[in-house]
Amino acid sequence: MSSFVSLQSIRRETAAPPAVTEIVRLRVSGMHCASCVGRVEAALTSLPGVAGAAVNLATQRAEVQLTSALEPARILEAVRASGYDAHVVESPVATDDEVRERAEELSAVRRRFVLAAVLAAPIFAIAHAGMIPGVPAVPNGNFWQLLFAIPVQFVSGWPFVRGMVRGFARRAPDMDTLVGLGTLTAFTYSLIATVWPAAVGEGHAMHGPGGAIAIGGAGGTASSHVYFDTSVTIVALILLGRLLEARAKAGASQAMRALLDLRPRTARRLRDAADTAGEDVPLDAVQPGDLLLVRPGERIPVDGVIEDGRSSVDQAMLTGEPMPVEVQAGSRVTGATLNQTGSFRMRAERVGADSMLMQIVAMVERAQTSKAAVQSLADKIAAVFVPTVMAIALAAFAAWWVSGAGLSASLLKLVAVLIVACPCALGLATPTALIVSTGRGAELGLLVRDARALESAAAVDTVVFDKTGTLTRGAPQLTDVVCAPA
């Protein structure tokens, strides 16, 4: 029996995965959908010495787990070879550069959307003027639509066209490929129908309640039907979605930044026990063993123990208890909690990443980087989604063409399949919801270990609290006024 147990233990040890020796954090630029996430993760996990990689679309961050030494340059090269840009970062939350980059992205997307929406309105009006009884068609309507559609397609919609070209160049199409291919197909067909109608056949007329209605023609004559309104409307709607995505990305790390903002930026360090004034130094300059002075109303800079002095400390940030705690020589205090009444001198013990606050931030970061089961499923689907959609779109075009529907109708079906099948939210909805929920929970003192735990919490119908005393609101509240007898 003992031999059997030993053999099982040996097998378990043999099958155990290599220990993770280092974690490298990356800031990845250019991701727009779940297929982008899958491509970056595949590029990272293909490197020797990489035990795993988790990429978050909402935060534009990647966490790479290493089992052996690997040059950061090789990691960055792998990401860039997959079509995206990357930089190594140290901070678990968005840096000032990232915040500025996301703000610029939000501003650029907003400008593109406004341009597309403003120009789409007259195109839509011109395209449908002849279809409304009593409203005549606009003379040379196709040319006017072309004039308005050019800036929408190649200014507002330029990221989609560029993404399409890059997707084909690296043989890895993504959601930008679907949007770019669909809108450019509709635009190109409409351009040819406008400047060379004979190439797509004779102009046709639609029939409405009042008889034949000219489409885009001049002087009451029919002309080739165009789809400028389709291409510009699609660009505007997709940009609206990208605008919402950019807003979600811009606010993704606000909760964690709010936690870090609890730390004071400086600490008053004393040279020795006889020093009573000290000097202000950056918080990052504080080392274990430093003697610090904390005055009333200041936040405690780091974790440590009080050398001398007495005070009361508001630890609600850490414990949730609203009443301040009395501290004196020998008491341990935690960084980012608020000193209230008195001054004291403390000896720094845990600083930087070892402090309690940074450990909380690291736990929230790990929860935000982890993936729920539904998100993992979305990433797997996205890996084969775009090629499948393109194949279905070509099949739809071929089927309508063979049936004799004509080039115009067949192209419309191809464009419809390409555009309708653009679930950009597929890869963004889950990580965004995870970031918002874990970040808000951290602000309220509720820490979530990982995404799967949060997903499982949806099925919870009963919560049992094991706590001495009562559950409070987190702040004292007046409940009764009792008048003493005279």
GROMACS .gro file of C-alpha atoms in nm:
model
  486
    1MET     CA    1   0.000   0.000   0.000
    2SER     CA    2   0.282   0.239   0.090
    3SER     CA    3   0.454   0.163  -0.241
    4PHE     CA    4   0.133   0.248  -0.427
    5VAL     CA    5   0.103   0.578  -0.245
    6SER     CA    6   0.465   0.663  -0.317
    7LEU     CA    7   0.417   0.584  -0.684
    8GLN     CA    8   0.111   0.809  -0.699
    9SER     CA    9   0.306   1.087  -0.529
   10ILE     CA   10   0.587   1.051  -0.783
   11ARG     CA   11   0.337   1.070  -1.067
   12ARG     CA   12   0.177   1.382  -0.921
   13GLU     CA   13   0.514   1.547  -0.881
   14THR     CA   14   0.610   1.451  -1.234
   15ALA     CA   15   0.284   1.584  -1.375
   16ALA     CA   16   0.300   1.907  -1.177
   17PRO     CA   17   0.345   2.211  -1.401
   18PRO     CA   18   0.670   2.408  -1.376
   19ALA     CA   19   0.667   2.680  -1.114
   20VAL     CA   20   0.611   3.036  -1.233
   21THR     CA   21   0.929   3.232  -1.165
   22GLU     CA   22   0.833   3.573  -1.303
   23ILE     CA   23   0.531   3.768  -1.426
   24VAL     CA   24   0.573   4.024  -1.702
   25ARG     CA   25   0.304   4.285  -1.761
   26LEU     CA   26   0.251   4.435  -2.105
   27ARG     CA   27   0.052   4.723  -2.244
   28VAL     CA   28  -0.086   4.613  -2.582
   29SER     CA   29  -0.214   4.862  -2.840
   30GLY     CA   30  -0.441   4.805  -3.139
   31MET     CA   31  -0.676   4.533  -3.007
   32HIS     CA   32  -1.044   4.574  -3.097
   33CYS     CA   33  -1.212   4.236  -3.060
   34ALA     CA   34  -1.191   3.891  -2.907
   35SER     CA   35  -1.005   3.754  -3.209
   36CYS     CA   36  -0.731   4.010  -3.139
   37VAL     CA   37  -0.708   3.879  -2.783
   38GLY     CA   38  -0.679   3.520  -2.904
   39ARG     CA   39  -0.408   3.613  -3.153
   40VAL     CA   40  -0.195   3.792  -2.894
   41GLU     CA   41  -0.235   3.510  -2.641
   42ALA     CA   42  -0.138   3.252  -2.905
   43ALA     CA   43   0.173   3.452  -2.995
   44LEU     CA   44   0.277   3.476  -2.629
   45THR     CA   45   0.213   3.114  -2.533
   46SER     CA   46   0.413   2.993  -2.835
   47LEU     CA   47   0.733   3.130  -2.677
   48PRO     CA   48   0.956   2.887  -2.486
   49GLY     CA   49   0.945   2.942  -2.114
   50VAL     CA   50   0.593   3.092  -2.113
   51ALA     CA   51   0.358   2.899  -1.885
   52GLY     CA   52   0.053   3.108  -1.968
   53ALA     CA   53  -0.072   3.444  -2.089
   54ALA     CA   54  -0.388   3.636  -2.010
   55VAL     CA   55  -0.488   3.933  -2.225
   56ASN     CA   56  -0.760   4.177  -2.122
   57LEU     CA   57  -0.931   4.365  -2.404
   58ALA     CA   58  -1.086   4.633  -2.184
   59THR     CA   59  -0.765   4.731  -2.005
   60GLN     CA   60  -0.541   4.663  -2.308
   61ARG     CA   61  -0.311   4.475  -2.070
   62ALA     CA   62  -0.144   4.134  -2.087
   63GLU     CA   63   0.006   3.924  -1.807
   64VAL     CA   64   0.272   3.671  -1.910
   65GLN     CA   65   0.374   3.395  -1.668
   66LEU     CA   66   0.732   3.276  -1.716
   67THR     CA   67   0.886   2.950  -1.595
   68SER     CA   68   1.237   3.043  -1.711
   69ALA     CA   69   1.428   3.356  -1.797
   70LEU     CA   70   1.309   3.522  -2.117
   71GLU     CA   71   1.423   3.854  -2.256
   72PRO     CA   72   1.143   4.114  -2.262
   73ALA     CA   73   1.253   4.202  -2.617
   74ARG     CA   74   1.152   3.855  -2.738
   75ILE     CA   75   0.812   3.889  -2.575
   76LEU     CA   76   0.753   4.228  -2.738
   77GLU     CA   77   0.876   4.096  -3.072
   78ALA     CA   78   0.622   3.810  -3.059
   79VAL     CA   79   0.335   4.053  -2.993
   80ARG     CA   80   0.445   4.288  -3.271
   81ALA     CA   81   0.481   3.996  -3.512
   82SER     CA   82   0.113   3.918  -3.452
   83GLY     CA   83   0.021   4.269  -3.569
   84TYR     CA   84   0.001   4.469  -3.246
   85ASP     CA   85   0.227   4.700  -3.049
   86ALA     CA   86   0.336   4.631  -2.692
   87HIS     CA   87   0.541   4.782  -2.410
   88VAL     CA   88   0.652   4.642  -2.074
   89VAL     CA   89   0.489   4.814  -1.775
   90GLU     CA   90   0.555   4.786  -1.402
   91SER     CA   91   0.247   4.946  -1.249
   92PRO     CA   92  -0.054   4.716  -1.196
   93VAL     CA   93  -0.283   5.002  -1.297
   94ALA     CA   94  -0.290   5.232  -1.597
   95THR     CA   95   0.003   5.472  -1.604
   96ASP     CA   96  -0.030   5.839  -1.689
   97ASP     CA   97   0.085   5.759  -2.045
   98GLU     CA   98  -0.187   5.496  -2.080
   99VAL     CA   99  -0.452   5.730  -1.943
  100ARG     CA  100  -0.341   5.997  -2.189
  101GLU     CA  101  -0.335   5.746  -2.475
  102ARG     CA  102  -0.688   5.628  -2.398
  103ALA     CA  103  -0.810   5.988  -2.375
  104GLU     CA  104  -0.658   6.059  -2.716
  105GLU     CA  105  -0.818   5.745  -2.857
  106LEU     CA  106  -1.155   5.851  -2.717
  107SER     CA  107  -1.118   6.197  -2.870
  108ALA     CA  108  -1.016   6.057  -3.211
  109VAL     CA  109  -1.307   5.810  -3.221
  110ARG     CA  110  -1.548   6.085  -3.119
  111ARG     CA  111  -1.429   6.310  -3.404
  112ARG     CA  112  -1.463   6.028  -3.657
  113PHE     CA  113  -1.811   5.942  -3.535
  114VAL     CA  114  -1.930   6.304  -3.547
  115LEU     CA  115  -1.799   6.342  -3.903
  116ALA     CA  116  -1.966   6.019  -4.013
  117ALA     CA  117  -2.297   6.104  -3.847
  118VAL     CA  118  -2.309   6.458  -3.990
  119LEU     CA  119  -2.236   6.345  -4.347
  120ALA     CA  120  -2.453   6.034  -4.328
  121ALA     CA  121  -2.764   6.246  -4.273
  122PRO     CA  122  -2.765   6.420  -4.617
  123ILE     CA  123  -2.664   6.096  -4.791
  124PHE     CA  124  -2.956   5.917  -4.633
  125ALA     CA  125  -3.193   6.201  -4.726
  126ILE     CA  126  -3.075   6.211  -5.089
  127ALA     CA  127  -3.089   5.832  -5.125
  128HIS     CA  128  -3.450   5.810  -5.007
  129ALA     CA  129  -3.590   6.135  -5.147
  130GLY     CA  130  -3.734   5.965  -5.456
  131MET     CA  131  -3.896   5.687  -5.255
  132ILE     CA  132  -4.134   5.915  -5.063
  133PRO     CA  133  -4.454   6.004  -5.251
  134GLY     CA  134  -4.456   6.373  -5.338
  135VAL     CA  135  -4.084   6.418  -5.271
  136PRO     CA  136  -3.888   6.440  -5.597
  137ALA     CA  137  -3.552   6.275  -5.643
  138VAL     CA  138  -3.248   6.499  -5.607
  139PRO     CA  139  -3.090   6.580  -5.945
  140ASN     CA  140  -2.756   6.403  -5.983
  141GLY     CA  141  -2.825   6.236  -5.651
  142ASN     CA  142  -2.565   5.962  -5.697
  143PHE     CA  143  -2.287   6.214  -5.748
  144TRP     CA  144  -2.393   6.414  -5.440
  145GLN     CA  145  -2.393   6.095  -5.235
  146LEU     CA  146  -2.046   6.009  -5.366
  147LEU     CA  147  -1.921   6.354  -5.264
  148PHE     CA  148  -2.044   6.312  -4.908
  149ALA     CA  149  -1.944   5.945  -4.881
  150ILE     CA  150  -1.576   5.985  -4.967
  151PRO     CA  151  -1.472   6.151  -4.636
  152VAL     CA  152  -1.687   5.908  -4.439
  153GLN     CA  153  -1.528   5.605  -4.604
  154PHE     CA  154  -1.167   5.723  -4.605
  155VAL     CA  155  -1.150   5.955  -4.303
  156SER     CA  156  -1.402   5.826  -4.051
  157GLY     CA  157  -1.375   5.470  -4.177
  158TRP     CA  158  -1.000   5.471  -4.238
  159PRO     CA  159  -0.919   5.252  -3.931
  160PHE     CA  160  -1.142   4.978  -4.076
  161VAL     CA  161  -0.980   4.997  -4.420
  162ARG     CA  162  -0.633   4.994  -4.265
  163GLY     CA  163  -0.730   4.705  -4.036
  164MET     CA  164  -0.863   4.511  -4.335
  165VAL     CA  165  -0.535   4.552  -4.524
  166ARG     CA  166  -0.330   4.452  -4.221
  167GLY     CA  167  -0.553   4.153  -4.155
  168PHE     CA  168  -0.506   4.018  -4.505
  169ALA     CA  169  -0.133   4.100  -4.501
  170ARG     CA  170  -0.070   3.892  -4.189
  171ARG     CA  171  -0.326   3.628  -4.294
  172ALA     CA  172  -0.519   3.683  -3.976
  173PRO     CA  173  -0.846   3.867  -4.048
  174ASP     CA  174  -1.033   4.021  -3.756
  175MET     CA  175  -1.345   4.230  -3.698
  176ASP     CA  176  -1.191   4.529  -3.875
  177THR     CA  177  -1.156   4.304  -4.178
  178LEU     CA  178  -1.530   4.236  -4.181
  179VAL     CA  179  -1.625   4.602  -4.143
  180GLY     CA  180  -1.363   4.728  -4.389
  181LEU     CA  181  -1.442   4.465  -4.650
  182GLY     CA  182  -1.817   4.515  -4.621
  183THR     CA  183  -1.818   4.895  -4.638
  184LEU     CA  184  -1.548   4.913  -4.905
  185THR     CA  185  -1.737   4.663  -5.121
  186ALA     CA  186  -2.056   4.868  -5.097
  187PHE     CA  187  -1.866   5.191  -5.164
  188THR     CA  188  -1.669   5.053  -5.461
  189TYR     CA  189  -1.979   4.909  -5.627
  190SER     CA  190  -2.163   5.240  -5.576
  191LEU     CA  191  -1.867   5.437  -5.714
  192ILE     CA  192  -1.863   5.226  -6.031
  193ALA     CA  193  -2.242   5.253  -6.062
  194THR     CA  194  -2.212   5.632  -6.037
  195VAL     CA  195  -1.927   5.705  -6.277
  196TRP     CA  196  -1.978   5.407  -6.513
  197PRO     CA  197  -2.338   5.279  -6.487
  198ALA     CA  198  -2.299   5.051  -6.787
  199ALA     CA  199  -2.050   4.837  -6.596
  200VAL     CA  200  -2.319   4.722  -6.353
  201GLY     CA  201  -2.613   4.722  -6.593
  202GLU     CA  202  -2.885   4.969  -6.683
  203GLY     CA  203  -3.044   5.189  -6.422
  204HIS     CA  204  -3.361   5.058  -6.267
  205ALA     CA  205  -3.661   5.202  -6.098
  206MET     CA  206  -3.837   5.094  -5.784
  207HIS     CA  207  -4.213   5.079  -5.766
  208GLY     CA  208  -4.397   5.253  -5.490
  209PRO     CA  209  -4.760   5.342  -5.420
  210GLY     CA  210  -4.761   5.605  -5.691
  211GLY     CA  211  -4.595   5.397  -5.961
  212ALA     CA  212  -4.235   5.393  -6.078
  213ILE     CA  213  -3.993   5.596  -5.868
  214ALA     CA  214  -3.652   5.698  -5.998
  215ILE     CA  215  -3.362   5.608  -5.772
  216GLY     CA  216  -3.089   5.868  -5.757
  217GLY     CA  217  -3.162   5.989  -6.106
  218ALA     CA  218  -3.191   6.334  -6.255
  219GLY     CA  219  -3.492   6.485  -6.425
  220GLY     CA  220  -3.714   6.192  -6.342
  221THR     CA  221  -3.500   5.929  -6.516
  222ALA     CA  222  -3.391   5.609  -6.346
  223SER     CA  223  -3.027   5.541  -6.271
  224SER     CA  224  -2.818   5.261  -6.125
  225HIS     CA  225  -2.894   5.196  -5.762
  226VAL     CA  226  -2.612   5.279  -5.521
  227TYR     CA  227  -2.539   5.182  -5.161
  228PHE     CA  228  -2.358   5.487  -5.028
  229ASP     CA  229  -2.622   5.520  -4.758
  230THR     CA  230  -2.552   5.161  -4.651
  231SER     CA  231  -2.174   5.204  -4.627
  232VAL     CA  232  -2.183   5.537  -4.439
  233THR     CA  233  -2.454   5.423  -4.198
  234ILE     CA  234  -2.254   5.112  -4.117
  235VAL     CA  235  -1.940   5.319  -4.055
  236ALA     CA  236  -2.132   5.557  -3.829
  237LEU     CA  237  -2.295   5.277  -3.627
  238ILE     CA  238  -1.972   5.080  -3.583
  239LEU     CA  239  -1.795   5.400  -3.477
  240LEU     CA  240  -2.070   5.459  -3.221
  241GLY     CA  241  -1.990   5.116  -3.080
  242ARG     CA  242  -1.618   5.196  -3.084
  243LEU     CA  243  -1.693   5.522  -2.903
  244LEU     CA  244  -1.867   5.330  -2.625
  245GLU     CA  245  -1.574   5.086  -2.618
  246ALA     CA  246  -1.323   5.370  -2.592
  247ARG     CA  247  -1.520   5.520  -2.302
  248ALA     CA  248  -1.519   5.181  -2.127
  249LYS     CA  249  -1.143   5.147  -2.177
  250ALA     CA  250  -1.081   5.502  -2.054
  251GLY     CA  251  -1.261   5.427  -1.729
  252ALA     CA  252  -1.146   5.067  -1.690
  253SER     CA  253  -0.881   5.130  -1.422
  254GLN     CA  254  -1.040   5.423  -1.241
  255ALA     CA  255  -1.133   5.213  -0.938
  256MET     CA  256  -0.780   5.080  -0.894
  257ARG     CA  257  -0.633   5.425  -0.946
  258ALA     CA  258  -0.872   5.550  -0.678
  259LEU     CA  259  -0.723   5.292  -0.440
  260LEU     CA  260  -0.371   5.407  -0.520
  261ASP     CA  261  -0.475   5.768  -0.473
  262LEU     CA  262  -0.534   5.685  -0.107
  263ARG     CA  263  -0.156   5.676  -0.062
  264PRO     CA  264   0.017   6.003   0.022
  265ARG     CA  265   0.267   6.112  -0.240
  266THR     CA  266   0.534   6.196   0.019
  267ALA     CA  267   0.643   6.090   0.368
  268ARG     CA  268   0.821   6.293   0.636
  269ARG     CA  269   1.141   6.101   0.707
  270LEU     CA  270   1.349   6.165   1.021
  271ARG     CA  271   1.728   6.140   1.012
  272ASP     CA  272   1.750   5.989   1.360
  273ALA     CA  273   1.563   5.966   1.690
  274ALA     CA  274   1.674   6.317   1.788
  275ASP     CA  275   1.537   6.473   1.469
  276THR     CA  276   1.200   6.643   1.527
  277ALA     CA  277   1.146   6.818   1.192
  278GLY     CA  278   1.254   6.572   0.923
  279GLU     CA  279   1.221   6.621   0.550
  280ASP     CA  280   0.955   6.532   0.293
  281VAL     CA  281   1.067   6.256   0.054
  282PRO     CA  282   0.880   6.078  -0.229
  283LEU     CA  283   0.693   5.773  -0.108
  284ASP     CA  284   0.896   5.547  -0.337
  285ALA     CA  285   1.213   5.662  -0.155
  286VAL     CA  286   1.099   5.519   0.180
  287GLN     CA  287   1.286   5.201   0.277
  288PRO     CA  288   1.218   4.943   0.550
  289GLY     CA  289   1.371   5.066   0.876
  290ASP     CA  290   1.321   5.436   0.804
  291LEU     CA  291   1.187   5.648   1.090
  292LEU     CA  292   0.882   5.850   0.982
  293LEU     CA  293   0.678   6.128   1.143
  294VAL     CA  294   0.300   6.122   1.097
  295ARG     CA  295   0.105   6.433   1.196
  296PRO     CA  296  -0.270   6.479   1.262
  297GLY     CA  297  -0.486   6.465   0.949
  298GLU     CA  298  -0.222   6.288   0.738
  299ARG     CA  299  -0.249   5.946   0.581
  300ILE     CA  300  -0.001   5.692   0.708
  301PRO     CA  301   0.254   5.645   0.427
  302VAL     CA  302   0.355   5.278   0.470
  303ASP     CA  303   0.297   4.976   0.691
  304GLY     CA  304   0.495   4.981   1.014
  305VAL     CA  305   0.501   4.995   1.392
  306ILE     CA  306   0.472   5.302   1.618
  307GLU     CA  307   0.791   5.395   1.805
  308ASP     CA  308   0.642   5.665   2.027
  309GLY     CA  309   0.331   5.881   2.047
  310ARG     CA  310  -0.044   5.823   2.069
  311SER     CA  311  -0.329   5.883   1.827
  312SER     CA  312  -0.649   5.747   1.681
  313VAL     CA  313  -0.648   5.602   1.329
  314ASP     CA  314  -0.941   5.565   1.089
  315GLN     CA  315  -0.897   5.215   0.944
  316ALA     CA  316  -1.228   5.204   0.757
  317MET     CA  317  -1.037   5.170   0.429
  318LEU     CA  318  -0.903   4.838   0.552
  319THR     CA  319  -1.159   4.699   0.799
  320GLY     CA  320  -1.479   4.883   0.717
  321GLU     CA  321  -1.520   4.979   1.082
  322PRO     CA  322  -1.631   5.344   1.111
  323MET     CA  323  -1.494   5.409   1.459
  324PRO     CA  324  -1.127   5.513   1.485
  325VAL     CA  325  -0.883   5.281   1.662
  326GLU     CA  326  -0.658   5.404   1.943
  327VAL     CA  327  -0.289   5.337   1.875
  328GLN     CA  328   0.026   5.385   2.082
  329ALA     CA  329   0.388   5.271   2.097
  330GLY     CA  330   0.410   4.912   1.975
  331SER     CA  331   0.087   4.929   1.771
  332ARG     CA  332   0.103   4.828   1.406
  333VAL     CA  333  -0.042   5.069   1.152
  334THR     CA  334  -0.126   5.024   0.785
  335GLY     CA  335  -0.037   5.252   0.497
  336ALA     CA  336  -0.314   5.470   0.346
  337THR     CA  337  -0.520   5.468   0.669
  338LEU     CA  338  -0.597   5.812   0.813
  339ASN     CA  339  -0.429   5.947   1.126
  340GLN     CA  340  -0.670   6.170   1.318
  341THR     CA  341  -0.589   6.327   1.654
  342GLY     CA  342  -0.223   6.298   1.751
  343SER     CA  343   0.129   6.280   1.612
  344PHE     CA  344   0.352   5.976   1.632
  345ARG     CA  345   0.677   5.841   1.502
  346MET     CA  346   0.676   5.504   1.328
  347ARG     CA  347   0.931   5.260   1.190
  348ALA     CA  348   0.863   5.156   0.829
  349GLU     CA  349   0.839   4.780   0.775
  350ARG     CA  350   0.656   4.694   0.453
  351VAL     CA  351   0.687   4.935   0.163
  352GLY     CA  352   0.612   4.934  -0.208
  353ALA     CA  353   0.466   4.610  -0.342
  354ASP     CA  354   0.489   4.447   0.004
  355SER     CA  355   0.245   4.693   0.165
  356MET     CA  356  -0.109   4.590   0.245
  357LEU     CA  357  -0.262   4.842   0.002
  358MET     CA  358  -0.048   4.723  -0.290
  359GLN     CA  359  -0.136   4.363  -0.210
  360ILE     CA  360  -0.503   4.459  -0.230
  361VAL     CA  361  -0.440   4.631  -0.564
  362ALA     CA  362  -0.251   4.324  -0.688
  363MET     CA  363  -0.542   4.099  -0.589
  364VAL     CA  364  -0.787   4.321  -0.775
  365GLU     CA  365  -0.555   4.321  -1.076
  366ARG     CA  366  -0.537   3.941  -1.079
  367ALA     CA  367  -0.915   3.924  -1.060
  368GLN     CA  368  -0.951   4.166  -1.350
  369THR     CA  369  -0.698   3.977  -1.561
  370SER     CA  370  -0.858   3.638  -1.497
  371LYS     CA  371  -1.124   3.514  -1.733
  372ALA     CA  372  -1.473   3.391  -1.668
  373ALA     CA  373  -1.590   3.076  -1.845
  374VAL     CA  374  -1.813   3.271  -2.081
  375GLN     CA  375  -1.520   3.495  -2.180
  376SER     CA  376  -1.296   3.196  -2.252
  377LEU     CA  377  -1.574   3.058  -2.471
  378ALA     CA  378  -1.599   3.389  -2.657
  379ASP     CA  379  -1.224   3.390  -2.721
  380LYS     CA  380  -1.235   3.037  -2.859
  381ILE     CA  381  -1.526   3.123  -3.089
  382ALA     CA  382  -1.353   3.438  -3.211
  383ALA     CA  383  -1.048   3.240  -3.324
  384VAL     CA  384  -1.249   3.083  -3.606
  385PHE     CA  385  -1.535   3.331  -3.627
  386VAL     CA  386  -1.404   3.578  -3.886
  387PRO     CA  387  -1.292   3.322  -4.147
  388THR     CA  388  -1.623   3.140  -4.107
  389VAL     CA  389  -1.823   3.461  -4.158
  390MET     CA  390  -1.623   3.548  -4.470
  391ALA     CA  391  -1.689   3.201  -4.612
  392ILE     CA  392  -2.063   3.234  -4.541
  393ALA     CA  393  -2.070   3.580  -4.703
  394LEU     CA  394  -1.905   3.447  -5.020
  395ALA     CA  395  -2.144   3.153  -5.022
  396ALA     CA  396  -2.442   3.390  -4.992
  397PHE     CA  397  -2.308   3.603  -5.279
  398ALA     CA  398  -2.256   3.296  -5.497
  399ALA     CA  399  -2.601   3.156  -5.421
  400TRP     CA  400  -2.780   3.478  -5.512
  401TRP     CA  401  -2.563   3.527  -5.821
  402VAL     CA  402  -2.632   3.174  -5.948
  403SER     CA  403  -3.004   3.220  -5.884
  404GLY     CA  404  -3.005   3.511  -6.128
  405ALA     CA  405  -3.059   3.790  -5.876
  406GLY     CA  406  -2.793   4.005  -6.041
  407LEU     CA  407  -2.473   4.169  -5.920
  408SER     CA  408  -2.640   4.444  -5.719
  409ALA     CA  409  -2.861   4.216  -5.511
  410SER     CA  410  -2.584   3.959  -5.465
  411LEU     CA  411  -2.339   4.221  -5.337
  412LEU     CA  412  -2.600   4.353  -5.096
  413LYS     CA  413  -2.635   4.006  -4.943
  414LEU     CA  414  -2.256   3.974  -4.912
  415VAL     CA  415  -2.230   4.311  -4.739
  416ALA     CA  416  -2.522   4.230  -4.510
  417VAL     CA  417  -2.360   3.907  -4.386
  418LEU     CA  418  -2.022   4.074  -4.330
  419ILE     CA  419  -2.164   4.364  -4.133
  420VAL     CA  420  -2.434   4.191  -3.931
  421ALA     CA  421  -2.178   3.935  -3.811
  422CYS     CA  422  -1.952   4.191  -3.641
  423PRO     CA  423  -1.994   4.115  -3.271
  424CYS     CA  424  -1.727   4.352  -3.144
  425ALA     CA  425  -1.898   4.347  -2.804
  426LEU     CA  426  -1.839   3.972  -2.786
  427GLY     CA  427  -1.489   4.027  -2.657
  428LEU     CA  428  -1.547   4.350  -2.465
  429ALA     CA  429  -1.869   4.304  -2.269
  430THR     CA  430  -1.746   4.041  -2.023
  431PRO     CA  431  -1.406   4.193  -1.933
  432THR     CA  432  -1.563   4.539  -1.899
  433ALA     CA  433  -1.831   4.406  -1.665
  434LEU     CA  434  -1.563   4.222  -1.468
  435ILE     CA  435  -1.346   4.531  -1.432
  436VAL     CA  436  -1.634   4.752  -1.322
  437SER     CA  437  -1.764   4.499  -1.068
  438THR     CA  438  -1.427   4.408  -0.913
  439GLY     CA  439  -1.318   4.772  -0.906
  440ARG     CA  440  -1.639   4.889  -0.744
  441GLY     CA  441  -1.620   4.600  -0.500
  442ALA     CA  442  -1.266   4.699  -0.403
  443GLU     CA  443  -1.384   5.054  -0.333
  444LEU     CA  444  -1.647   4.911  -0.097
  445GLY     CA  445  -1.403   4.672   0.071
  446LEU     CA  446  -1.520   4.359  -0.112
  447LEU     CA  447  -1.234   4.168  -0.278
  448VAL     CA  448  -1.297   3.909  -0.549
  449ARG     CA  449  -1.033   3.640  -0.599
  450ASP     CA  450  -1.098   3.574  -0.969
  451ALA     CA  451  -1.356   3.599  -1.246
  452ARG     CA  452  -1.488   3.248  -1.198
  453ALA     CA  453  -1.573   3.322  -0.835
  454LEU     CA  454  -1.764   3.632  -0.942
  455GLU     CA  455  -1.946   3.437  -1.213
  456SER     CA  456  -2.042   3.167  -0.963
  457ALA     CA  457  -2.178   3.433  -0.726
  458ALA     CA  458  -2.469   3.487  -0.964
  459ALA     CA  459  -2.617   3.158  -0.842
  460VAL     CA  460  -2.593   3.249  -0.472
  461ASP     CA  461  -2.932   3.288  -0.303
  462THR     CA  462  -2.827   3.280   0.065
  463VAL     CA  463  -2.537   3.448   0.244
  464VAL     CA  464  -2.436   3.342   0.596
  465PHE     CA  465  -2.223   3.587   0.798
  466ASP     CA  466  -2.000   3.459   1.074
  467LYS     CA  467  -1.936   3.780   1.265
  468THR     CA  468  -1.945   3.877   1.629
  469GLY     CA  469  -2.182   4.168   1.677
  470THR     CA  470  -2.391   4.316   1.399
  471LEU     CA  471  -2.350   4.409   1.037
  472THR     CA  472  -2.334   4.785   1.014
  473ARG     CA  473  -2.382   5.049   0.747
  474GLY     CA  474  -2.020   5.154   0.781
  475ALA     CA  475  -2.089   5.481   0.963
  476PRO     CA  476  -2.261   5.580   1.288
  477GLN     CA  477  -2.625   5.674   1.250
  478LEU     CA  478  -2.870   5.836   1.491
  479THR     CA  479  -3.149   5.586   1.562
  480ASP     CA  480  -3.333   5.718   1.871
  481VAL     CA  481  -3.361   6.030   2.087
  482VAL     CA  482  -3.447   5.959   2.447
  483CYS     CA  483  -3.530   6.247   2.680
  484ALA     CA  484  -3.407   6.204   3.036
  485PRO     CA  485  -3.671   6.275   3.301
  486ALA     CA  486  -3.638   6.612   3.469
   0.00000   0.00000   0.00000
